[in-house]
Coordinates of C-alpha atoms and ligand atoms in Angstrom, one line a residue:
M381 CA -54.0 11.7 6.4
S382 CA -52.2 8.9 4.6
K383 CA -54.4 7.2 1.6
K384 CA -55.4 3.7 2.0
L385 CA -55.8 1.0 0.2
L386 CA -54.5 -2.5 2.4
L387 CA -56.0 -1.8 4.9
K388 CA -59.3 0.1 4.4
D389 CA -61.5 -2.0 5.6
A390 CA -59.5 -3.9 8.4
H391 CA -61.7 -2.0 10.6
I392 CA -65.2 -3.9 9.6
E393 CA -66.5 -6.3 12.0
G394 CA -66.4 -9.7 10.0
I395 CA -64.3 -8.9 6.8
R396 CA -62.2 -12.2 6.7
Y397 CA -65.1 -13.2 6.2
F398 CA -66.0 -14.1 2.1
E399 CA -69.4 -13.2 2.5
T400 CA -68.4 -9.8 3.9
Y401 CA -65.1 -9.1 2.0
R402 CA -67.1 -9.7 -0.3
K403 CA -69.6 -6.9 0.3
Q404 CA -67.5 -4.2 0.9
G405 CA -66.7 -5.1 -2.8
G406 CA -63.7 -7.8 -2.2
Y407 CA -62.8 -10.0 -5.6
T408 CA -64.0 -7.7 -8.8
A409 CA -60.0 -7.4 -9.1
A410 CA -59.7 -10.6 -9.8
E411 CA -63.5 -10.5 -12.1
K412 CA -61.3 -7.5 -14.3
A413 CA -58.3 -9.5 -14.3
L414 CA -59.1 -12.7 -15.7
K415 CA -60.7 -10.8 -17.9
M416 CA -57.7 -9.2 -19.3
T417 CA -54.0 -11.4 -20.2
P418 CA -51.5 -12.7 -18.8
D419 CA -49.7 -9.9 -20.7
E420 CA -52.2 -7.1 -19.8
I421 CA -52.0 -7.6 -16.2
L422 CA -47.7 -7.7 -15.8
E423 CA -47.8 -4.1 -18.0
E424 CA -49.9 -2.8 -15.3
V425 CA -47.9 -4.2 -12.4
K426 CA -45.0 -3.5 -14.2
T427 CA -46.3 0.8 -15.1
S428 CA -47.6 0.1 -11.3
G429 CA -44.0 0.4 -10.0
L430 CA -44.6 -2.1 -7.2
R431 CA -41.4 -3.5 -4.7
G432 CA -41.2 -6.1 -3.3
R433 CA -42.4 -5.6 0.0
G434 CA -40.4 -8.3 2.5
G435 CA -36.9 -6.4 2.1
A436 CA -35.7 -6.6 -0.9
G437 CA -37.0 -3.9 -2.7
F438 CA -37.1 -5.7 -6.9
P439 CA -39.6 -4.6 -8.8
T440 CA -42.2 -6.4 -8.8
G441 CA -43.1 -6.7 -12.1
M442 CA -39.6 -6.7 -13.0
K443 CA -38.7 -10.1 -11.0
W444 CA -42.5 -12.1 -13.1
S445 CA -41.2 -11.7 -16.0
F446 CA -38.2 -13.3 -15.1
L447 CA -40.2 -16.6 -14.7
A448 CA -38.8 -19.1 -16.6
K449 CA -41.7 -20.8 -19.4
P450 CA -40.0 -24.4 -20.8
E451 CA -43.3 -26.1 -22.6
G452 CA -44.9 -28.6 -20.6
V453 CA -43.1 -27.9 -17.0
P454 CA -45.3 -26.8 -13.4
R455 CA -44.7 -23.1 -12.7
H456 CA -45.3 -22.2 -8.7
L457 CA -46.3 -18.8 -7.0
V458 CA -45.1 -18.9 -3.2
V459 CA -46.0 -16.5 -1.2
N460 CA -43.3 -16.5 2.1
A461 CA -45.2 -15.6 5.1
D462 CA -42.2 -16.5 7.2
E463 CA -42.5 -13.4 8.9
S464 CA -39.8 -14.1 11.2
E465 CA -37.1 -10.9 11.1
P466 CA -37.4 -9.6 14.1
G467 CA -39.6 -5.6 14.5
T468 CA -42.0 -7.1 11.7
F469 CA -45.8 -8.1 12.6
K470 CA -46.6 -6.7 9.0
D471 CA -48.1 -9.5 6.9
R472 CA -49.5 -11.4 9.8
Y473 CA -52.2 -8.5 10.7
L474 CA -52.7 -8.9 7.3
M475 CA -53.6 -12.7 6.9
E476 CA -54.2 -12.2 10.7
F477 CA -57.7 -9.8 9.3
L478 CA -57.7 -9.6 6.1
P479 CA -56.8 -13.1 4.5
H480 CA -59.1 -12.5 1.4
L481 CA -57.0 -10.0 0.1
L482 CA -54.4 -12.5 -0.1
I483 CA -56.1 -15.1 -1.2
E484 CA -57.8 -12.6 -4.0
G485 CA -53.9 -11.2 -4.8
M486 CA -52.8 -15.2 -5.0
L487 CA -55.4 -15.5 -7.7
I488 CA -54.8 -12.4 -9.9
S489 CA -51.3 -13.4 -9.3
S490 CA -51.0 -17.2 -10.2
F491 CA -53.3 -16.7 -13.4
V492 CA -50.6 -13.6 -14.3
L493 CA -47.2 -16.5 -13.5
G494 CA -49.5 -20.1 -15.0
S495 CA -49.1 -21.2 -11.9
N496 CA -52.4 -23.9 -11.2
V497 CA -50.7 -24.7 -7.4
S498 CA -49.5 -22.3 -5.7
Y499 CA -48.3 -21.8 -2.3
I500 CA -48.1 -19.9 1.0
Y501 CA -45.1 -21.1 3.3
I502 CA -45.4 -19.3 6.6
R503 CA -43.1 -18.6 9.9
G504 CA -44.0 -22.2 12.7
E505 CA -44.2 -19.7 15.5
Y506 CA -48.0 -18.0 13.9
S507 CA -49.4 -20.5 14.7
W508 CA -53.3 -19.3 14.6
I509 CA -52.6 -17.9 11.4
P510 CA -52.7 -21.0 8.9
D511 CA -56.2 -22.2 10.4
I512 CA -57.8 -18.6 8.9
L513 CA -56.3 -18.9 5.9
E514 CA -57.5 -22.9 5.3
E515 CA -61.0 -21.1 5.8
A516 CA -60.7 -18.4 3.7
I517 CA -59.6 -20.9 1.1
E518 CA -62.2 -23.2 1.7
E519 CA -65.2 -20.1 1.2
A520 CA -63.0 -18.6 -2.4
K521 CA -63.4 -22.4 -3.7
A522 CA -67.3 -22.9 -2.3
A523 CA -67.3 -19.2 -5.1
G524 CA -65.6 -20.2 -7.3
F525 CA -62.9 -18.5 -7.3
L526 CA -60.9 -21.3 -6.8
G527 CA -60.6 -24.7 -7.6
K528 CA -61.5 -26.0 -11.3
N529 CA -62.5 -23.5 -14.0
I530 CA -62.8 -20.4 -11.6
L531 CA -65.6 -18.0 -13.0
G532 CA -65.9 -20.2 -16.7
T533 CA -62.1 -19.1 -17.5
G534 CA -61.0 -22.2 -18.2
Y535 CA -58.1 -21.6 -15.3
D536 CA -57.8 -24.0 -12.6
L537 CA -56.0 -22.9 -9.4
E538 CA -55.6 -24.9 -5.7
I539 CA -54.1 -22.6 -3.2
Y540 CA -52.1 -25.1 0.3
V541 CA -50.9 -23.4 3.3
Q542 CA -47.2 -25.0 4.4
R543 CA -47.0 -24.5 8.5
G544 CA -43.1 -23.9 8.8
G545 CA -40.4 -25.2 11.6
G546 CA -39.7 -22.0 13.1
A547 CA -36.2 -21.3 12.0
Y548 CA -35.3 -17.8 10.4
I549 CA -33.6 -18.6 7.6
C550 CA -36.9 -20.5 6.3
G551 CA -37.3 -16.5 5.3
E552 CA -34.2 -16.7 3.2
E553 CA -36.9 -17.4 -0.7
T554 CA -34.4 -20.2 -1.7
A555 CA -33.5 -22.2 2.3
L556 CA -37.6 -21.9 2.2
L557 CA -38.2 -23.8 -1.0
E558 CA -36.2 -26.3 0.4
S559 CA -38.1 -26.0 3.4
L560 CA -41.0 -26.7 0.9
E561 CA -40.1 -29.3 -0.9
G562 CA -39.2 -30.7 3.0
K563 CA -35.7 -30.6 2.7
R564 CA -33.4 -28.6 6.2
G565 CA -33.7 -25.0 5.3
N566 CA -30.4 -24.8 4.1
P567 CA -30.5 -21.8 1.6
R568 CA -29.5 -22.5 -2.3
L569 CA -26.3 -21.5 -4.0
K570 CA -27.9 -18.8 -6.5
P571 CA -27.3 -19.0 -10.2
P572 CA -29.8 -21.2 -10.6
F573 CA -32.4 -18.2 -9.4
P574 CA -35.7 -20.0 -8.4
A575 CA -37.1 -18.6 -11.7
V576 CA -35.4 -21.0 -13.1
K577 CA -35.3 -23.9 -11.0
G578 CA -37.3 -22.9 -8.1
L579 CA -39.4 -25.7 -6.3
W580 CA -38.7 -29.1 -7.7
E581 CA -36.8 -27.6 -9.9
R582 CA -39.8 -26.2 -11.8
P583 CA -40.1 -21.9 -12.2
T584 CA -41.2 -20.1 -9.4
V585 CA -41.6 -16.5 -7.8
V586 CA -41.6 -15.7 -4.4
N587 CA -43.3 -13.1 -3.2
N588 CA -44.2 -11.7 0.1
V589 CA -47.6 -11.6 1.6
E590 CA -47.6 -7.2 1.4
S591 CA -46.7 -7.3 -1.9
I592 CA -49.3 -9.7 -3.1
A593 CA -51.8 -8.5 -1.2
A594 CA -51.0 -5.1 -3.3
I595 CA -51.7 -6.4 -5.8
V596 CA -54.9 -6.5 -6.2
P597 CA -56.3 -2.1 -5.3
I598 CA -52.7 -2.2 -8.2
I599 CA -55.8 -4.1 -10.8
D600 CA -58.7 -2.1 -9.0
M601 CA -57.3 1.0 -10.1
G602 CA -54.5 0.3 -12.6
G603 CA -51.4 0.4 -12.2
A604 CA -50.2 3.7 -13.5
E605 CA -53.0 5.6 -10.8
Y606 CA -51.0 3.2 -8.4
A607 CA -48.4 4.6 -8.5
K608 CA -49.2 7.9 -8.4
I609 CA -49.4 7.3 -4.3
G610 CA -46.2 7.9 -3.2
V611 CA -42.9 9.5 -5.1
G612 CA -39.9 8.5 -6.7
R613 CA -39.6 4.8 -7.0
S614 CA -41.5 4.5 -3.8
T615 CA -44.6 4.0 -5.3
G616 CA -47.8 3.1 -3.8
T617 CA -48.5 2.2 -0.3
K618 CA -46.6 0.8 2.5
L619 CA -47.4 -1.3 5.9
I620 CA -45.3 -0.5 9.1
S621 CA -45.1 -2.2 12.2
A622 CA -43.9 -0.6 14.4
C623 CA -42.5 -0.8 18.0
G624 CA -40.4 -0.4 20.5
N625 CA -40.5 3.2 23.4
I626 CA -43.3 4.2 21.5
N627 CA -46.6 5.4 22.9
K628 CA -49.0 3.4 19.6
P629 CA -47.1 0.4 19.0
G630 CA -48.5 -1.5 15.7
V631 CA -49.2 -1.9 11.9
Y632 CA -49.5 1.3 9.7
E633 CA -50.2 2.2 6.6
I634 CA -48.3 4.7 5.1
D635 CA -47.9 6.3 1.4
M636 CA -44.9 7.2 1.5
T637 CA -45.0 11.1 1.9
I638 CA -44.0 11.5 5.1
T639 CA -41.1 12.2 7.0
V640 CA -39.3 10.4 9.6
E641 CA -40.2 12.7 12.1
E642 CA -43.8 13.1 11.4
F643 CA -44.4 9.5 11.6
I644 CA -42.6 9.2 15.1
Y645 CA -44.6 12.1 16.6
S646 CA -47.9 12.7 15.1
D647 CA -50.9 11.1 17.0
E648 CA -52.4 9.3 13.7
Y649 CA -49.1 6.9 14.0
C650 CA -46.2 6.2 17.1
G651 CA -47.6 9.0 18.7
G652 CA -44.4 10.8 20.3
I653 CA -41.7 8.8 22.6
K654 CA -42.5 6.0 25.5
D655 CA -42.6 8.4 28.9
G656 CA -41.7 12.2 27.1
K657 CA -38.3 10.7 26.9
K658 CA -35.6 11.6 24.2
L659 CA -35.6 9.5 20.8
K660 CA -32.0 8.3 20.5
A661 CA -31.8 6.2 17.6
C662 CA -34.2 3.9 15.1
I663 CA -33.8 1.0 13.1
P664 CA -36.0 2.1 10.2
G665 CA -37.0 -1.9 8.6
G666 CA -36.5 -4.5 11.0
S667 CA -33.2 -5.7 12.5
S668 CA -31.3 -5.9 9.8
V669 CA -30.6 -2.6 9.0
P670 CA -28.6 -0.4 10.0
I671 CA -29.5 1.4 12.7
V672 CA -29.1 5.3 13.0
P673 CA -28.6 7.6 15.6
A674 CA -31.9 10.3 16.4
N675 CA -29.6 12.9 14.3
L676 CA -29.0 11.0 11.3
L677 CA -33.0 9.7 11.4
L678 CA -35.0 12.5 11.4
R679 CA -32.4 14.8 8.6
T680 CA -29.7 14.1 6.3
V681 CA -26.7 15.1 6.2
N682 CA -27.4 18.4 4.1
G683 CA -30.1 19.2 6.5
E684 CA -33.4 17.8 4.0
P685 CA -36.5 15.6 6.0
R686 CA -35.6 12.4 6.1
Y687 CA -39.1 10.8 5.1
M688 CA -40.1 7.3 5.1
N689 CA -39.7 6.1 1.4
Y690 CA -36.8 4.0 -0.1
E691 CA -34.4 6.6 -1.6
S692 CA -34.5 8.7 1.8
L693 CA -34.4 6.7 4.4
A694 CA -31.3 4.8 2.1
D695 CA -29.6 8.0 1.5
G696 CA -25.5 8.8 2.6
G697 CA -25.7 4.8 2.3
F698 CA -24.8 3.5 4.9
A699 CA -22.5 6.0 6.2
T700 CA -25.2 7.6 7.2
G701 CA -28.3 5.6 5.7
T702 CA -30.0 3.4 6.3
M703 CA -33.0 0.9 4.4
M704 CA -37.0 1.0 4.0
G705 CA -35.8 -2.6 4.2
S706 CA -39.0 -5.3 5.5
G707 CA -40.6 -1.8 7.5
G708 CA -40.3 -3.5 11.0
F709 CA -40.1 0.3 12.6
I710 CA -37.6 -0.2 16.0
V711 CA -37.9 2.4 18.4
L712 CA -35.2 3.6 20.9
D713 CA -35.3 5.9 23.4
E714 CA -32.1 7.6 25.2
D715 CA -32.3 5.1 28.2
Q716 CA -31.2 2.2 26.0
C717 CA -28.2 0.9 25.6
I718 CA -27.0 0.2 22.2
V719 CA -24.3 -2.6 23.1
E720 CA -26.7 -4.3 25.2
H721 CA -29.6 -4.3 22.0
T722 CA -26.4 -5.2 19.8
M723 CA -26.1 -7.7 22.2
T724 CA -29.2 -9.2 21.3
L725 CA -29.1 -9.4 17.9
A726 CA -25.9 -11.5 17.9
R727 CA -27.2 -14.1 19.8
F728 CA -29.7 -14.1 17.6
Y729 CA -28.6 -14.3 14.2
H730 CA -26.1 -16.6 16.1
H731 CA -28.8 -19.1 17.3
E732 CA -30.3 -18.6 13.6
S733 CA -27.1 -19.2 11.4
C734 CA -28.0 -22.5 9.1
G735 CA -24.0 -23.2 9.5
Q736 CA -23.2 -23.3 5.6
C737 CA -20.9 -21.6 5.5
T738 CA -17.9 -20.1 7.7
P739 CA -18.0 -16.8 8.1
C740 CA -21.4 -16.5 8.8
R741 CA -20.9 -19.9 11.6
E742 CA -18.4 -18.9 12.9
G743 CA -18.2 -15.1 12.7
T744 CA -21.6 -14.0 14.3
G745 CA -20.7 -16.4 17.5
W746 CA -17.2 -14.5 17.2
M747 CA -19.5 -11.3 17.3
H748 CA -21.7 -11.9 20.1
K749 CA -19.2 -13.3 22.5
I750 CA -16.7 -10.3 22.4
L751 CA -20.4 -7.7 22.4
K752 CA -22.1 -9.5 25.8
K753 CA -17.8 -9.6 27.1
I754 CA -18.2 -5.9 26.0
E755 CA -21.4 -5.3 27.8
K756 CA -20.6 -7.1 31.6
G757 CA -17.8 -4.8 31.3
E758 CA -14.9 -7.6 30.6
G759 CA -13.7 -6.4 27.2
K760 CA -10.6 -4.7 26.2
M761 CA -10.0 -1.6 23.6
E762 CA -8.6 -4.0 20.9
D763 CA -12.0 -5.8 21.0
I764 CA -14.2 -3.4 19.3
D765 CA -11.7 -2.7 16.4
L766 CA -12.0 -7.2 16.0
L767 CA -15.8 -7.0 16.3
W768 CA -15.1 -4.3 13.0
D769 CA -13.2 -7.2 11.5
I770 CA -15.2 -9.6 11.5
Q771 CA -18.3 -7.7 10.1
R772 CA -15.8 -7.2 7.8
K773 CA -15.3 -10.0 6.8
I774 CA -19.0 -11.8 6.9
E775 CA -20.1 -8.5 4.6
G776 CA -20.3 -10.0 0.6
N777 CA -19.1 -13.7 1.5
T778 CA -22.0 -15.7 2.6
I779 CA -24.0 -17.7 0.4
C780 CA -27.8 -15.7 1.6
P781 CA -27.9 -12.3 3.0
L782 CA -28.4 -13.6 6.4
G783 CA -24.5 -13.8 7.1
D784 CA -24.5 -9.3 5.5
A785 CA -28.3 -8.8 7.5
A786 CA -26.3 -10.4 11.0
A787 CA -22.4 -7.6 9.6
W788 CA -24.5 -5.1 9.4
P789 CA -26.4 -4.1 12.8
V790 CA -23.0 -5.0 14.5
A791 CA -21.1 -2.1 11.2
A792 CA -23.5 0.3 12.2
A793 CA -23.7 0.5 15.8
I794 CA -19.7 0.8 15.8
R795 CA -20.1 3.9 13.6
H796 CA -22.7 6.0 14.7
F797 CA -22.5 4.6 18.7
R798 CA -17.8 3.5 19.3
D799 CA -18.1 6.3 22.4
E800 CA -20.8 3.1 23.8
F801 CA -19.0 0.6 23.3
E802 CA -15.2 2.3 24.5
W803 CA -18.1 3.1 28.0
H804 CA -19.2 -0.6 28.9
V805 CA -14.6 -1.2 28.6
K806 CA -13.4 2.1 30.8
N807 CA -16.2 1.6 33.6
P808 CA -16.3 -1.6 33.6
E809 CA -18.2 -1.7 36.8
L810 CA -20.9 0.6 35.4
S811 CA -22.2 -1.5 33.0
Q812 CA -22.4 -4.2 35.3
T813 CA -25.3 -1.9 36.4
Q814 CA -26.0 0.4 34.3
N815 CA -25.9 1.2 30.3
Y816 CA -24.5 4.4 28.7
G817 CA -27.8 5.6 28.1
L818 CA -29.6 6.0 31.4
A819 CA -25.0 7.5 32.2
H820 CA -25.8 10.0 30.3
Y821 CA -28.6 11.0 28.9
Ligands
SF4_1296 FE1 -26.3 -20.5 6.0 FE2 -25.4 -18.1 7.1 FE3 -24.3 -19.3 5.0 FE4 -26.6 -18.1 4.9 S1 -25.1 -16.9 5.7 S2 -26.6 -19.6 4.4 S3 -27.1 -19.0 7.6 S4 -24.7 -19.9 7.3

């Protein structure tokens, strides 16, 4: 059984309220941290090996150490709660059931970064969660863990919750900052990076909800102990939101030493494929990472078991591997049509493109149109090559990662499931009534 650090108290009734959270040992990490220096805490975070849980997996301690500290200029921590990646809903769970874990993590992190005003930017669709967070903020303030002179240390911190307007692109950190400043959420050109010029041109760290929540157990147990959980550079625990054709969709905390096979088939996690069907493919890290067919999902090309961690999922690069991403684990059974699935994703990325750069604005639309054509049985063989060509021209040629995120699913689908695309072209009548999955398994 995986060790639980973040969700260990999630089952306790009333844990979302300060009194219960405090009784379970809440805010003792904050008390401990505020007796340390910011540099000492930073060292603990670096030692823990924590990697950003939003998708990129960049080491959190290193990110914090990049923060510029010009004299007299305020600095900010912004928590990215714009969780809009299809298949990803772990941060929602944390904020809804354990809001004080996030607030405590923000207190410690803001203290390290020297932020006196920190923000939670939350996606507009999570309309009921800001009230939960604001209530937790008020409770923490009343107990002396937020506001002026926290615990008599002379350190002040205010936390504000900002609701987004429902645009996926605002999960990109610079688009998020634009939106937080009250502008249209268009990604900025980098450099300068937010660590130098972020919110209102002030040095800013943007971190994912889960990353900030993980700071609490890191301080509680110490960075070295935290680093002993997991394997290699995949230290600590990771929240996975599992969905699709499985028996037990939900949010699971894993310690990154379990195999993908165990995660899918064990009763502790997904509980196997629904209705006893066969596993066809999976997107293990949210819709932006490459889809992998069952044979490469459970084992690498070397025959090694595939593990639920950053390195093992990426083994073989994009040719045979995928990415841990945001931990949005989407399972597809044998009946699912890869072309239809890819078309749905292409429609999403086209709709969410901010339109600033041509390859993304035009390319996502073209990919959607061609996929729609193929899926309806109106495509030609050369359309598959055209699709491949378009995704190649998008990847790496855009301002922000949305372009890559739109290109990779298409590339992986053609790479691994070209036969399905060809089947749709060769069987125009069947294409409209069936799909490759139903016809072949
Ligand atoms: Fe906008 Fe797409 Fe360019 Fe990102 S890649 S800046 S979403 S047009």
